[in-house]
């Protein structure tokens, strides 16, 4: 755990979140500022800064395989969007790796923007 990391504090229960799923590897909670009707963040329990630092193959696969299950649980049967912002120029604001899962509206045709 990183003591000055927002997501580590959420995972430790020191800050509130609207959690929708958790297991031994990840915690999933609602984004506080949703960019779509459904906007979840898939966050590993371990503090990994970004995609540049992740080296755990099992964790990587676990998160990828979890995404369609979460989407299905949320009723996103017609598709969803996933985003990983990496580094300041990639739009990353919280430096604890997370995958955005968005859906619920029609995101087609909106290009790369969230
Ligand atoms: P990123 O730009 O990829 O680092 O995304 C960080 C995301 O974290 C943004 O979409 C924020 O709205 C979201 N966020 C920031 N603080 C919180 C919080 N306390 N609980 C839930 N989501 C948060
Ligand atoms: Zn952290």
XYZ file of C-alpha atoms and ligand atoms in Angstrom:
138
model
C 0.000 0.000 0.000
C 1.111 3.507 -0.802
C 0.096 5.792 2.056
C -0.513 8.830 -0.160
C -2.468 6.985 -2.873
C -6.184 7.716 -3.221
C -7.066 4.271 -4.574
C -4.976 2.460 -1.918
C -6.983 4.385 0.698
C -10.261 3.361 -0.960
C -9.137 -0.285 -1.113
C -8.114 -0.154 2.574
C -11.561 1.226 3.439
C -10.102 4.514 4.673
C -12.089 6.445 2.071
C -15.620 5.652 0.875
C -16.513 4.189 -2.498
C -19.498 2.562 -4.147
C -18.033 -0.903 -4.514
C -19.692 -3.282 -6.973
C -17.249 -6.224 -6.942
C -14.141 -7.429 -5.166
C -11.951 -10.514 -5.033
C -8.449 -11.363 -3.853
C -6.835 -9.456 -6.747
C -9.044 -6.448 -7.535
C -11.635 -4.042 -6.232
C -14.227 -2.518 -8.579
C -16.066 0.668 -7.666
C -18.091 3.396 -9.367
C -16.234 6.393 -10.759
C -17.068 9.451 -8.657
C -17.481 11.571 -11.819
C -19.129 9.207 -14.321
C -18.646 9.857 -18.045
C -21.387 7.390 -19.021
C -24.487 5.948 -17.286
C -22.254 3.115 -16.069
C -18.655 3.995 -15.286
C -16.659 1.546 -13.177
C -12.998 1.445 -12.216
C -11.236 -1.919 -11.998
C -8.369 -1.438 -9.549
C -5.785 -4.018 -8.448
C -5.321 -4.389 -4.700
C -1.564 -3.996 -5.087
C -0.191 -0.526 -5.732
C 1.052 -0.504 -9.337
C 1.571 2.959 -10.792
C 0.533 2.398 -14.405
C 0.599 0.128 -17.430
C 4.303 0.990 -17.686
C 4.983 -0.739 -14.367
C 2.693 -3.804 -14.467
C 4.605 -7.078 -14.775
C 2.125 -9.540 -13.263
C 0.749 -11.660 -16.125
C -1.836 -13.423 -13.961
C -3.206 -10.113 -12.690
C -3.293 -8.662 -16.208
C -5.250 -11.620 -17.547
C -7.524 -11.607 -14.508
C -8.514 -7.974 -15.108
C -9.039 -8.506 -18.854
C -11.217 -11.571 -18.300
C -13.188 -9.813 -15.577
C -14.240 -6.918 -17.839
C -16.862 -8.770 -19.928
C -18.238 -10.428 -16.786
C -18.674 -7.062 -15.091
C -20.224 -5.637 -18.262
C -22.701 -8.512 -18.381
C -23.524 -8.067 -14.668
C -24.228 -4.392 -15.393
C -26.571 -5.304 -18.241
C -24.249 -3.979 -20.935
C -25.324 -6.595 -23.447
C -24.787 -4.443 -26.526
C -21.201 -3.403 -25.875
C -18.995 -1.358 -23.614
C -15.802 0.699 -23.649
C -12.580 0.154 -21.716
C -9.914 2.801 -21.221
C -6.517 2.753 -19.529
C -4.957 6.194 -19.228
C -1.191 5.941 -18.845
C 1.028 8.794 -17.677
C 0.287 12.535 -17.563
C 0.121 12.925 -21.349
C -2.231 9.938 -21.476
C -4.635 11.669 -19.136
C -3.802 9.636 -16.037
C -4.700 11.533 -12.883
C -4.622 8.772 -10.257
C -1.275 6.982 -10.341
C -2.538 3.571 -9.291
C -3.356 1.563 -12.398
C -7.051 1.175 -13.180
C -9.237 0.199 -16.100
C -12.261 2.335 -16.883
C -15.356 0.354 -17.906
C -17.995 2.550 -19.525
C -21.378 1.858 -21.027
C -25.088 2.284 -20.814
C -25.419 4.974 -23.445
C -24.526 4.749 -27.087
C -20.780 5.315 -27.152
C -20.423 4.535 -30.846
C -19.143 7.347 -32.996
C -17.592 9.267 -30.122
C -14.085 8.383 -31.214
C -11.402 8.246 -28.583
C -12.911 10.749 -26.208
C -14.508 9.603 -22.963
P -7.526 8.623 -14.701
O -7.628 9.939 -15.397
O -7.491 7.468 -15.670
O -6.392 8.575 -13.702
O -8.889 8.437 -13.945
C -9.067 8.687 -12.588
C -10.531 8.526 -12.343
O -10.731 8.421 -10.934
C -11.378 9.711 -12.823
O -12.358 9.252 -13.764
C -12.031 10.231 -11.540
O -13.358 10.679 -11.725
C -11.948 9.028 -10.635
N -11.944 9.325 -9.209
C -11.233 10.275 -8.564
N -11.461 10.229 -7.238
C -12.339 9.216 -7.037
C -12.971 8.657 -5.890
N -12.743 9.146 -4.657
N -13.827 7.617 -6.071
C -14.076 7.142 -7.298
N -13.499 7.607 -8.418
C -12.648 8.628 -8.306
Zn -2.256 2.844 -4.711
